[in-house]
Amino acid sequence: MSIHEECGVFGIINKNPFDAAGAAYYGLYALQHRGQESCGIVVNDDGVFSSYKDLGLVSEVFSADTLARLPEGNMAVGHVRYGTTGGNSRNNCQPIEVNHQKGKMALAHNGNISNAARLRNELELAGAIFHTTSDTEIIAYIVTRQRLRAASIEDAVSLAMDYLEGAYSLVLMSAQKLICVRDPHGFRPLCYGKTADGCYAAASESCALKAIGAEFIRDLEPGEILVFDGERVISRKEHCGKKEKKLCIFEYIYFARPDSVIDGTSVHKARLRAGEILAGACPAQADIVVGVPDSGLDAALGFGRASGIPYGIGLIKNRYIGRTFISPGQSARLDQVRIKLSAVEESIRGKRVVLVDDSIVRGTTSGRIVRLLREAGAREIHMRISSPPFLHPCYYGTDIDSPEHLIACSHSVEETAQIIGADSLGYLPVSGLGELIRETEASVSGAGGGKESADRGRGVDGHDCAGYCCACFDGNYPTAVPSDTRKDRFERKLSEKKL
C-alpha cells in the first residue's frame, strides 16, 4: 500500500466564448499526478452546461473527438480524482452537476469533509436523495439549500462553509460566475492566474497555470472566496482568520509536482531540503544515492549533496503505467511494481546503495523495490525516507483511514527494515519538518520575507511546524476526529450495517 493522492481541480473563465474544454484539458493533464481514477470537464456555453466524465487518465478519457464534441463556452471546470470518500465508479466522477430552480451548478472538490457522515445523515433525514457516495455531493446539497435563502450563489457558498469541517478546495461554476473556495484551515492548495488573452484560471497547483500559459497571481488565503465574472475578481474574506492555518505538510513531501510553488514555498526546494536534513539525521556509508521515481528524486539529490555520496540513476520508471495504488488488490500491486520500475544494473551492481523514497505505509512496495535492487546486484541497501513515520490516520484527503494499514504503528524502525529487506532504515525526524518549510519559504520570498517566514514556521508544539498539518505524524488533529473514517462508509454491505 502506498500513499494515495488527493484530487486536482481546475477552472477557467473569459468574458467571450473560447475553447474552454481545451484549456481545461491541458490544466487537468498537468494535475494528473493528483488523481488517476477518473476525470471530467464541464463547459458553460451561455448558461447551457455540456460535460464529459469517465474513469481513467485524462489522455484516455479525452480523445480529440471527445474534446471536439464539447462546445466553445466562456468558462469550464475540470477535475482529476482519487477518491478518499466513495468508491471508484463513474457515478462518483466529478465535477458534480446540479440543476436547480435557482440555477445550474458544477462543482469540483479536492479534500475530504471530516463531518460528512453526520451531514449526510441529516440531509437524508430531511429528504435529500443522493446519487453518489462522494462527500462532494454533500457540499453541493448544502450550497443548493443555502441558495434558497441567499441573495447570490457566492452568498450561498459562504453560508455553506459554516456547516463544513475538514479539507475542501473548491472550484464551482454557476451560469454566470466561477467561484473558488479554500477552507478556513487551508488544508489543500488553490491558486489563480491570468492568461495574456484575459482568461482567469484557478487550479490546485501553479503547474496547471503554466500549462495553459497563465501568469501566476497568488494563492487563495485559507477561508477565502474568489468570485470571477469574466472581467472582475472579487475577494471575500469573511471566513479568513477564523481558524489556524494547517496546510498539509505532505503536499511538499509527495503530493505536489516539483515545479509547483505552494503558499510561497517551492516544492522542489522543500524536497531538496528534506534530503539534506535526512542526510544529517540518518547518515550512511555508501557508494551511490538513488531516488525512487518520481517523488523521491529531489530528496535523493539533496541527500547526495549534503552527504557527499554521488547521486545516480538506479531506477527507471515506466511512464506508461499508473501508480501502484490504483491496483484493486495486493497481488496486482506487486505485479505493477514489477513492471513499473526497473533497476539500472550498471549503476548499482556491487555497490552500497542509499535508497531514498518519500514514505513507507504498509511496506509492501518498499520491500519490492529493495528486492529489485538486490536482484540487480546491490551489495548493501540503506533505505532513507524523506518523511517521518506514519503513525496516525488522515481525515483530510489522504487515503490512510486506519492505523492497521500503517507498518510503523506495529513495528520498530529496525523491525521494518528487516521486513522490507533493507540493511538499515532511517526516517526524516519530525523536528525537521518546520526546518524544510522555513528554509524554502525564506529563499522563495527573498530578502524581505525571510524573518516573517521563519517566525511563521516556529511552532509551540515541540516540532517547529506551526501553520501546517502534520497530524499523520504527530496525531495533533486540527478538527474533531470522525467516528467512521472508512473510505467506503457510504457503500457498506447490509451485513455490515448496524440495525
Short mmCIF file of C-alpha atoms in Angstrom, two decimals:
data_model
loop_
_atom_site.label_atom_id
_atom_site.label_comp_id
_atom_site.label_asym_id
_atom_site.label_seq_id
_atom_site.Cartn_x
_atom_site.Cartn_y
_atom_site.Cartn_z
CA MET A 1 0.00 0.00 0.00
CA SER A 2 1.25 3.47 -0.91
CA ILE A 3 0.07 6.94 -0.03
CA HIS A 4 -2.89 7.78 -2.20
CA GLU A 5 -3.10 11.09 -3.92
CA GLU A 6 -5.65 13.75 -3.46
CA CYS A 7 -7.63 15.27 -6.30
CA GLY A 8 -6.94 18.15 -8.65
CA VAL A 9 -9.36 20.95 -9.55
CA PHE A 10 -9.25 23.44 -12.39
CA GLY A 11 -11.46 26.28 -13.56
CA ILE A 12 -11.20 28.91 -16.29
CA ILE A 13 -13.34 31.86 -17.39
CA ASN A 14 -13.34 34.63 -20.00
CA LYS A 15 -15.91 37.23 -20.96
CA ASN A 16 -16.12 35.79 -24.50
CA PRO A 17 -16.55 32.20 -25.72
CA PHE A 18 -13.33 30.26 -26.39
CA ASP A 19 -12.04 26.70 -26.37
CA ALA A 20 -12.65 26.30 -22.65
CA ALA A 21 -12.62 22.50 -22.85
CA GLY A 22 -9.19 22.51 -24.48
CA ALA A 23 -7.80 24.78 -21.78
CA ALA A 24 -9.31 22.59 -19.07
CA TYR A 25 -7.78 19.52 -20.71
CA TYR A 26 -4.28 20.96 -20.53
CA GLY A 27 -4.85 22.10 -16.97
CA LEU A 28 -6.02 18.64 -15.89
CA TYR A 29 -3.18 16.98 -17.75
CA ALA A 30 -0.76 19.00 -15.63
CA LEU A 31 -2.63 17.88 -12.49
CA GLN A 32 -2.76 14.19 -13.43
CA HIS A 33 -0.36 13.29 -10.62
CA ARG A 34 -3.04 14.30 -8.09
CA GLY A 35 -5.61 11.73 -9.20
CA GLN A 36 -5.71 8.88 -11.68
CA GLU A 37 -9.04 7.17 -11.05
CA SER A 38 -11.26 9.40 -13.14
CA CYS A 39 -11.58 12.85 -14.66
CA GLY A 40 -14.19 15.19 -16.08
CA ILE A 41 -14.84 18.56 -17.70
CA VAL A 42 -18.00 20.69 -17.69
CA VAL A 43 -18.27 23.59 -20.19
CA ASN A 44 -20.64 26.53 -19.76
CA ASP A 45 -21.96 27.83 -23.08
CA ASP A 46 -24.15 30.84 -22.24
CA GLY A 47 -25.76 29.01 -19.31
CA VAL A 48 -26.02 25.62 -21.04
CA PHE A 49 -23.77 23.00 -19.43
CA SER A 50 -22.11 20.28 -21.50
CA SER A 51 -19.94 17.66 -19.85
CA TYR A 52 -17.94 14.51 -20.24
CA LYS A 53 -16.66 12.36 -17.36
CA ASP A 54 -15.31 8.83 -17.14
CA LEU A 55 -12.92 6.51 -15.37
CA GLY A 56 -9.31 6.66 -16.45
CA LEU A 57 -6.46 9.05 -17.11
CA VAL A 58 -7.01 12.40 -18.80
CA SER A 59 -5.34 11.19 -22.01
CA GLU A 60 -7.55 8.08 -22.02
CA VAL A 61 -10.86 9.77 -21.28
CA PHE A 62 -10.48 12.79 -23.55
CA SER A 63 -9.63 11.99 -27.14
CA ALA A 64 -9.52 14.66 -29.84
CA ASP A 65 -13.03 13.62 -30.92
CA THR A 66 -14.36 13.80 -27.37
CA LEU A 67 -13.00 17.30 -26.87
CA ALA A 68 -14.36 18.38 -30.25
CA ARG A 69 -17.87 17.38 -29.16
CA LEU A 70 -17.74 19.80 -26.25
CA PRO A 71 -18.86 23.27 -27.39
CA GLU A 72 -17.00 26.51 -27.01
CA GLY A 73 -18.01 28.42 -23.92
CA ASN A 74 -16.92 31.26 -21.71
CA MET A 75 -15.96 29.02 -18.80
CA ALA A 76 -15.24 25.45 -17.74
CA VAL A 77 -14.39 23.43 -14.65
CA GLY A 78 -12.46 20.18 -14.52
CA HIS A 79 -11.39 17.53 -12.06
CA VAL A 80 -8.99 14.61 -11.69
CA ARG A 81 -9.93 12.21 -8.93
CA TYR A 82 -8.51 9.87 -6.44
CA GLY A 83 -11.42 9.25 -4.12
CA THR A 84 -10.92 9.39 -0.37
CA THR A 85 -14.66 9.05 0.23
CA GLY A 86 -16.64 6.81 -2.10
CA GLY A 87 -15.57 4.09 -4.48
CA ASN A 88 -14.12 4.21 -7.95
CA SER A 89 -17.27 4.29 -10.05
CA ARG A 90 -18.48 6.52 -12.86
CA ASN A 91 -21.21 7.89 -10.57
CA ASN A 92 -18.52 9.43 -8.41
CA CYS A 93 -16.73 11.17 -11.27
CA GLN A 94 -16.52 14.93 -10.91
CA PRO A 95 -17.37 17.73 -11.47
CA ILE A 96 -20.78 17.12 -9.91
CA GLU A 97 -23.61 18.89 -11.75
CA VAL A 98 -26.75 20.25 -10.14
CA ASN A 99 -29.91 21.52 -11.84
CA HIS A 100 -31.92 23.75 -9.54
CA GLN A 101 -34.63 26.37 -9.77
CA LYS A 102 -32.07 28.96 -8.64
CA GLY A 103 -29.73 27.97 -11.44
CA LYS A 104 -27.27 25.31 -12.54
CA MET A 105 -24.03 24.48 -10.77
CA ALA A 106 -20.97 22.33 -11.46
CA LEU A 107 -18.67 21.58 -8.54
CA ALA A 108 -15.14 20.12 -8.33
CA HIS A 109 -13.63 19.33 -4.93
CA ASN A 110 -10.18 18.50 -3.57
CA GLY A 111 -10.07 17.31 0.02
CA ASN A 112 -12.21 15.38 2.45
CA ILE A 113 -15.12 16.59 4.59
CA SER A 114 -14.46 15.21 8.07
CA ASN A 115 -18.08 15.63 9.23
CA ALA A 116 -19.51 14.14 6.02
CA ALA A 117 -21.28 11.21 7.72
CA ARG A 118 -23.20 13.45 10.11
CA LEU A 119 -24.11 15.95 7.38
CA ARG A 120 -25.30 13.24 5.02
CA ASN A 121 -27.43 11.65 7.73
CA GLU A 122 -29.07 15.00 8.49
CA LEU A 123 -29.68 15.72 4.81
CA GLU A 124 -31.19 12.29 4.15
CA LEU A 125 -33.50 12.58 7.15
CA ALA A 126 -34.63 15.92 5.70
CA GLY A 127 -35.49 14.31 2.37
CA ALA A 128 -32.29 14.55 0.34
CA ILE A 129 -31.65 11.76 -2.17
CA PHE A 130 -28.02 11.08 -3.02
CA HIS A 131 -26.84 9.68 -6.34
CA THR A 132 -23.19 9.23 -5.39
CA THR A 133 -21.17 8.03 -2.41
CA SER A 134 -18.82 11.01 -2.57
CA ASP A 135 -18.66 13.73 0.06
CA THR A 136 -18.60 16.27 -2.79
CA GLU A 137 -22.32 15.74 -3.35
CA ILE A 138 -22.87 16.69 0.30
CA ILE A 139 -21.19 20.04 -0.39
CA ALA A 140 -23.37 20.53 -3.47
CA TYR A 141 -26.53 19.81 -1.45
CA ILE A 142 -25.62 22.27 1.29
CA VAL A 143 -24.78 25.03 -1.19
CA THR A 144 -28.04 24.42 -3.03
CA ARG A 145 -30.09 24.57 0.16
CA GLN A 146 -28.42 27.80 1.23
CA ARG A 147 -29.14 29.19 -2.22
CA LEU A 148 -32.84 29.27 -1.34
CA ARG A 149 -32.23 31.99 1.24
CA ALA A 150 -29.13 33.66 -0.19
CA ALA A 151 -29.08 36.67 -2.49
CA SER A 152 -26.36 35.21 -4.71
CA ILE A 153 -24.51 31.98 -5.37
CA GLU A 154 -21.42 33.33 -3.59
CA ASP A 155 -23.55 34.16 -0.55
CA ALA A 156 -24.82 30.58 -0.58
CA VAL A 157 -21.27 29.26 -0.72
CA SER A 158 -20.30 31.44 2.22
CA LEU A 159 -23.26 30.21 4.26
CA ALA A 160 -22.45 26.59 3.36
CA MET A 161 -18.94 26.97 4.75
CA ASP A 162 -20.43 27.33 8.23
CA TYR A 163 -21.57 23.70 8.03
CA LEU A 164 -18.45 22.10 6.55
CA GLU A 165 -15.50 20.74 8.53
CA GLY A 166 -12.28 19.37 7.15
CA ALA A 167 -10.49 19.94 3.86
CA TYR A 168 -12.07 21.49 0.80
CA SER A 169 -10.61 23.45 -2.06
CA LEU A 170 -13.50 24.04 -4.45
CA VAL A 171 -13.99 25.30 -7.98
CA LEU A 172 -17.67 25.98 -8.57
CA MET A 173 -19.33 27.16 -11.77
CA SER A 174 -22.77 28.73 -11.99
CA ALA A 175 -24.49 30.01 -15.11
CA GLN A 176 -22.66 33.33 -14.88
CA LYS A 177 -19.80 33.02 -12.39
CA LEU A 178 -16.77 30.97 -11.49
CA ILE A 179 -16.24 30.70 -7.72
CA CYS A 180 -13.15 29.35 -5.96
CA VAL A 181 -13.05 28.46 -2.27
CA ARG A 182 -10.35 27.37 0.15
CA ASP A 183 -11.37 26.02 3.55
CA PRO A 184 -10.55 28.12 6.65
CA HIS A 185 -7.66 25.84 7.64
CA GLY A 186 -6.23 25.90 4.12
CA PHE A 187 -5.56 22.15 4.17
CA ARG A 188 -5.42 21.92 0.39
CA PRO A 189 -3.72 24.31 -2.05
CA LEU A 190 -5.55 26.55 -4.50
CA CYS A 191 -4.19 29.38 -6.64
CA TYR A 192 -5.16 31.52 -9.60
CA GLY A 193 -3.63 33.39 -12.50
CA LYS A 194 -4.39 35.15 -15.77
CA THR A 195 -3.55 34.48 -19.41
CA ALA A 196 -2.40 37.07 -21.91
CA ASP A 197 -5.80 36.99 -23.65
CA GLY A 198 -7.72 37.78 -20.47
CA CYS A 199 -8.72 34.35 -19.14
CA TYR A 200 -8.71 33.91 -15.39
CA ALA A 201 -7.84 30.40 -14.28
CA ALA A 202 -7.75 28.66 -10.90
CA ALA A 203 -6.07 25.37 -10.09
CA SER A 204 -4.86 23.14 -7.30
CA GLU A 205 -1.25 23.84 -8.27
CA SER A 206 0.63 26.54 -10.13
CA CYS A 207 1.98 23.97 -12.61
CA ALA A 208 -1.50 23.81 -14.18
CA LEU A 209 -1.47 27.57 -14.72
CA LYS A 210 1.88 27.25 -16.50
CA ALA A 211 0.42 24.54 -18.72
CA ILE A 212 -2.10 26.98 -20.25
CA GLY A 213 0.31 29.92 -20.38
CA ALA A 214 -1.27 31.77 -17.45
CA GLU A 215 0.76 34.02 -15.19
CA PHE A 216 0.52 33.05 -11.55
CA ILE A 217 -1.06 35.79 -9.44
CA ARG A 218 -1.31 34.31 -5.95
CA ASP A 219 -2.60 31.54 -3.71
CA LEU A 220 -6.01 31.87 -2.13
CA GLU A 221 -5.89 32.57 1.57
CA PRO A 222 -7.38 29.98 3.91
CA GLY A 223 -11.11 30.73 4.12
CA GLU A 224 -11.09 32.99 1.06
CA ILE A 225 -13.81 33.02 -1.61
CA LEU A 226 -12.91 34.37 -5.05
CA VAL A 227 -15.69 35.29 -7.48
CA PHE A 228 -14.94 35.67 -11.21
CA ASP A 229 -17.48 37.06 -13.68
CA GLY A 230 -15.19 37.16 -16.72
CA GLU A 231 -13.98 40.70 -16.17
CA ARG A 232 -13.56 41.22 -12.43
CA VAL A 233 -12.21 39.27 -9.49
CA ILE A 234 -13.97 39.81 -6.18
CA SER A 235 -12.34 38.55 -2.99
CA ARG A 236 -14.47 37.72 0.04
CA LYS A 237 -12.70 37.10 3.33
CA GLU A 238 -15.43 36.73 5.93
CA HIS A 239 -14.12 33.24 6.76
CA CYS A 240 -10.43 34.18 6.75
CA GLY A 241 -8.60 34.15 10.05
CA LYS A 242 -11.29 32.18 11.86
CA LYS A 243 -9.13 29.08 12.20
CA GLU A 244 -5.42 28.35 12.37
CA LYS A 245 -3.78 27.70 9.02
CA LYS A 246 -3.00 23.99 8.56
CA LEU A 247 -1.76 23.32 5.05
CA CYS A 248 -1.00 19.60 4.60
CA ILE A 249 2.76 19.15 5.01
CA PHE A 250 2.65 16.15 2.69
CA GLU A 251 1.92 18.43 -0.26
CA TYR A 252 5.61 19.29 -0.17
CA ILE A 253 6.89 15.80 0.54
CA TYR A 254 4.84 13.88 -2.02
CA PHE A 255 1.58 15.17 -3.47
CA ALA A 256 2.52 18.27 -5.43
CA ARG A 257 4.56 18.43 -8.61
CA PRO A 258 8.15 19.59 -8.04
CA ASP A 259 7.74 22.65 -10.30
CA SER A 260 4.81 23.98 -8.25
CA VAL A 261 5.05 26.73 -5.66
CA ILE A 262 2.50 26.44 -2.84
CA ASP A 263 1.91 29.25 -0.36
CA GLY A 264 5.27 30.77 -1.23
CA THR A 265 7.24 27.55 -0.85
CA SER A 266 8.95 25.83 -3.76
CA VAL A 267 8.08 22.13 -3.72
CA HIS A 268 11.37 21.26 -5.41
CA LYS A 269 13.42 23.16 -2.84
CA ALA A 270 11.42 21.70 0.05
CA ARG A 271 12.25 18.19 -1.15
CA LEU A 272 15.91 19.03 -1.65
CA ARG A 273 15.97 20.36 1.89
CA ALA A 274 14.26 17.20 3.18
CA GLY A 275 17.06 15.14 1.67
CA GLU A 276 19.70 17.38 3.21
CA ILE A 277 18.12 17.09 6.66
CA LEU A 278 17.77 13.34 6.23
CA ALA A 279 21.46 13.00 5.37
CA GLY A 280 22.41 14.74 8.60
CA ALA A 281 19.94 12.86 10.77
CA CYS A 282 20.42 9.38 9.27
CA PRO A 283 23.86 9.16 7.64
CA ALA A 284 25.06 6.06 5.80
CA GLN A 285 28.31 4.74 4.39
CA ALA A 286 27.53 4.13 0.74
CA ASP A 287 28.75 4.43 -2.85
CA ILE A 288 25.64 5.87 -4.54
CA VAL A 289 22.37 7.63 -3.66
CA VAL A 290 19.33 6.51 -5.66
CA GLY A 291 15.86 8.05 -5.60
CA VAL A 292 12.59 6.20 -6.18
CA PRO A 293 10.86 7.93 -9.11
CA ASP A 294 9.31 10.38 -9.04
CA SER A 295 8.78 11.98 -5.63
CA GLY A 296 11.96 10.51 -4.13
CA LEU A 297 14.29 12.00 -6.72
CA ASP A 298 14.62 15.53 -5.36
CA ALA A 299 15.17 14.29 -1.80
CA ALA A 300 17.79 11.85 -3.08
CA LEU A 301 19.59 14.69 -4.82
CA GLY A 302 19.55 16.69 -1.59
CA PHE A 303 20.82 13.68 0.36
CA GLY A 304 23.68 13.25 -2.09
CA ARG A 305 24.67 16.90 -1.97
CA ALA A 306 24.70 17.02 1.82
CA SER A 307 26.45 13.68 2.34
CA GLY A 308 28.97 13.87 -0.46
CA ILE A 309 27.84 10.49 -1.77
CA PRO A 310 27.38 10.57 -5.56
CA TYR A 311 23.79 10.79 -6.77
CA GLY A 312 22.95 8.39 -9.58
CA ILE A 313 20.12 6.90 -11.60
CA GLY A 314 19.45 3.45 -10.24
CA LEU A 315 15.75 3.02 -11.02
CA ILE A 316 13.86 3.73 -14.23
CA LYS A 317 10.12 4.30 -14.21
CA ASN A 318 7.81 3.09 -16.94
CA ARG A 319 5.93 6.28 -17.82
CA TYR A 320 3.00 4.46 -19.38
CA ILE A 321 1.58 2.80 -16.31
CA GLY A 322 -0.45 4.30 -13.49
CA ARG A 323 0.73 4.42 -9.91
CA THR A 324 0.69 1.23 -7.84
CA PHE A 325 -2.19 2.11 -5.56
CA ILE A 326 -4.67 2.12 -8.43
CA SER A 327 -4.46 -1.67 -8.44
CA PRO A 328 -7.55 -3.36 -6.97
CA GLY A 329 -5.68 -5.94 -4.90
CA GLN A 330 -2.38 -6.79 -3.27
CA SER A 331 -1.25 -9.26 -5.92
CA ALA A 332 -1.95 -6.75 -8.67
CA ARG A 333 0.04 -4.14 -6.73
CA LEU A 334 3.03 -6.45 -6.65
CA ASP A 335 2.77 -7.12 -10.37
CA GLN A 336 2.57 -3.40 -11.14
CA VAL A 337 5.63 -2.64 -9.03
CA ARG A 338 7.49 -5.24 -11.10
CA ILE A 339 6.65 -3.60 -14.41
CA LYS A 340 6.55 -0.03 -13.16
CA LEU A 341 10.19 0.13 -12.05
CA SER A 342 13.35 -1.48 -13.32
CA ALA A 343 16.86 -1.30 -11.91
CA VAL A 344 19.86 0.07 -13.79
CA GLU A 345 22.26 -2.74 -13.04
CA GLU A 346 25.34 -0.90 -14.32
CA SER A 347 24.78 1.82 -11.71
CA ILE A 348 24.25 -0.37 -8.65
CA ARG A 349 25.93 -3.75 -9.16
CA GLY A 350 28.34 -4.41 -6.30
CA LYS A 351 27.65 -1.05 -4.65
CA ARG A 352 26.36 0.12 -1.29
CA VAL A 353 23.15 1.99 -2.12
CA VAL A 354 21.24 4.67 -0.25
CA LEU A 355 17.66 4.30 -1.50
CA VAL A 356 15.53 7.41 -0.90
CA ASP A 357 11.72 7.37 -1.05
CA ASP A 358 9.03 9.71 0.21
CA SER A 359 7.20 7.35 2.58
CA ILE A 360 6.52 3.85 3.84
CA VAL A 361 2.92 2.92 4.57
CA ARG A 362 2.47 -0.84 4.72
CA GLY A 363 5.91 -1.70 3.41
CA THR A 364 4.89 -3.91 0.51
CA THR A 365 6.05 -1.55 -2.23
CA SER A 366 9.28 -0.66 -0.41
CA GLY A 367 10.07 -4.33 0.04
CA ARG A 368 9.60 -5.00 -3.63
CA ILE A 369 11.87 -2.10 -4.63
CA VAL A 370 14.57 -3.31 -2.25
CA ARG A 371 14.34 -6.76 -3.84
CA LEU A 372 14.70 -5.21 -7.31
CA LEU A 373 17.98 -3.66 -6.26
CA ARG A 374 19.15 -6.87 -4.58
CA GLU A 375 18.42 -8.81 -7.76
CA ALA A 376 20.38 -6.21 -9.72
CA GLY A 377 23.46 -6.83 -7.57
CA ALA A 378 23.36 -4.15 -4.85
CA ARG A 379 25.76 -5.12 -2.04
CA GLU A 380 24.01 -3.10 0.67
CA ILE A 381 20.75 -1.14 0.68
CA HIS A 382 20.16 1.64 3.20
CA MET A 383 16.58 2.88 2.94
CA ARG A 384 16.02 6.55 3.77
CA ILE A 385 12.54 8.11 3.92
CA SER A 386 12.01 11.85 3.39
CA SER A 387 9.06 11.95 5.80
CA PRO A 388 8.61 10.85 9.42
CA PRO A 389 6.92 7.50 10.17
CA PHE A 390 3.16 7.44 9.56
CA LEU A 391 1.60 6.74 12.94
CA HIS A 392 -1.91 8.16 12.58
CA PRO A 393 -4.75 8.09 10.01
CA CYS A 394 -5.51 11.16 7.88
CA TYR A 395 -9.04 12.56 7.61
CA TYR A 396 -8.34 15.44 5.24
CA GLY A 397 -7.89 13.89 1.83
CA THR A 398 -5.16 11.27 2.15
CA ASP A 399 -6.37 7.70 1.93
CA ILE A 400 -4.93 6.38 5.19
CA ASP A 401 -8.11 5.63 7.10
CA SER A 402 -6.88 3.15 9.73
CA PRO A 403 -3.77 2.52 11.88
CA GLU A 404 -3.85 -1.13 10.84
CA HIS A 405 -2.57 -0.05 7.40
CA LEU A 406 0.50 1.64 8.91
CA ILE A 407 3.57 -0.52 9.42
CA ALA A 408 5.15 1.99 11.80
CA CYS A 409 2.27 1.52 14.25
CA SER A 410 3.16 -2.09 14.93
CA HIS A 411 6.86 -2.36 14.15
CA SER A 412 10.01 -0.57 15.23
CA VAL A 413 12.36 1.02 12.72
CA GLU A 414 14.67 -1.99 12.97
CA GLU A 415 11.80 -4.44 12.50
CA THR A 416 10.52 -2.50 9.50
CA ALA A 417 13.98 -2.57 7.92
CA GLN A 418 14.04 -6.34 8.35
CA ILE A 419 10.55 -6.71 6.86
CA ILE A 420 11.40 -4.74 3.72
CA GLY A 421 14.84 -6.38 3.43
CA ALA A 422 16.99 -3.27 3.90
CA ASP A 423 20.30 -3.21 5.74
CA SER A 424 19.19 -0.07 7.57
CA LEU A 425 16.27 2.33 7.63
CA GLY A 426 16.03 5.98 8.57
CA TYR A 427 13.18 8.50 8.56
CA LEU A 428 13.12 12.28 8.40
CA PRO A 429 12.77 13.44 12.01
CA VAL A 430 9.54 15.20 12.87
CA SER A 431 11.65 18.06 14.17
CA GLY A 432 12.91 18.65 10.63
CA LEU A 433 9.53 19.40 9.08
CA GLY A 434 9.40 23.03 10.09
CA GLU A 435 13.01 23.50 9.05
CA LEU A 436 12.49 22.33 5.48
CA ILE A 437 9.49 24.66 5.06
CA ARG A 438 11.07 27.65 6.74
CA GLU A 439 14.28 27.43 4.74
CA THR A 440 12.48 27.24 1.40
CA GLU A 441 9.96 29.95 2.27
CA ALA A 442 12.82 32.32 3.00
CA SER A 443 14.55 31.52 -0.29
CA VAL A 444 11.37 31.97 -2.35
CA SER A 445 10.20 35.10 -0.54
CA GLY A 446 13.51 36.92 -0.97
CA ALA A 447 15.29 39.28 1.33
CA GLY A 448 12.15 40.90 2.64
CA GLY A 449 10.31 37.70 3.56
CA GLY A 450 12.86 35.66 5.48
CA LYS A 451 12.15 36.70 9.07
CA GLU A 452 8.37 36.63 8.67
CA SER A 453 8.55 33.16 7.09
CA ALA A 454 10.87 31.90 9.79
CA ASP A 455 8.64 33.20 12.55
CA ARG A 456 5.62 31.59 10.93
CA GLY A 457 7.40 28.22 10.86
CA ARG A 458 8.24 28.14 14.55
CA GLY A 459 5.64 26.22 16.50
CA VAL A 460 4.98 25.68 20.17
CA ASP A 461 4.01 22.02 19.86
CA GLY A 462 7.53 20.64 20.10
CA HIS A 463 8.43 20.14 16.45
CA ASP A 464 8.55 23.57 14.89
CA CYS A 465 5.77 23.14 12.30
CA ALA A 466 3.15 25.78 13.12
CA GLY A 467 0.85 26.62 10.22
CA TYR A 468 0.95 23.12 8.75
CA CYS A 469 -0.97 19.92 9.39
CA CYS A 470 1.34 17.11 10.50
CA ALA A 471 -1.40 15.01 12.13
CA CYS A 472 -0.43 11.83 10.25
CA PHE A 473 2.94 12.08 12.00
CA ASP A 474 2.12 13.55 15.42
CA GLY A 475 -1.61 12.88 15.94
CA ASN A 476 -2.46 16.57 16.55
CA TYR A 477 -5.68 16.86 14.54
CA PRO A 478 -6.95 20.37 13.77
CA THR A 479 -10.60 19.21 13.75
CA ALA A 480 -12.72 16.67 15.58
CA VAL A 481 -11.92 13.09 14.59
CA PRO A 482 -14.86 11.50 12.72
CA SER A 483 -16.41 8.36 14.19
CA ASP A 484 -16.46 6.45 10.89
CA THR A 485 -13.37 7.04 8.79
CA ARG A 486 -13.60 4.29 6.17
CA LYS A 487 -13.47 5.29 2.54
CA ASP A 488 -16.45 3.03 1.80
CA ARG A 489 -18.59 4.27 4.71
CA PHE A 490 -21.43 5.18 2.32
CA GLU A 491 -21.14 1.86 0.44
CA ARG A 492 -21.37 -0.70 3.22
CA LYS A 493 -22.95 -4.11 2.73
CA LEU A 494 -26.20 -4.85 4.51
CA SER A 495 -24.43 -7.33 6.77
CA GLU A 496 -22.02 -4.59 7.91
CA LYS A 497 -24.65 -2.03 8.83
CA LYS A 498 -25.82 -1.65 12.40
CA LEU A 499 -29.51 -2.38 12.74
#
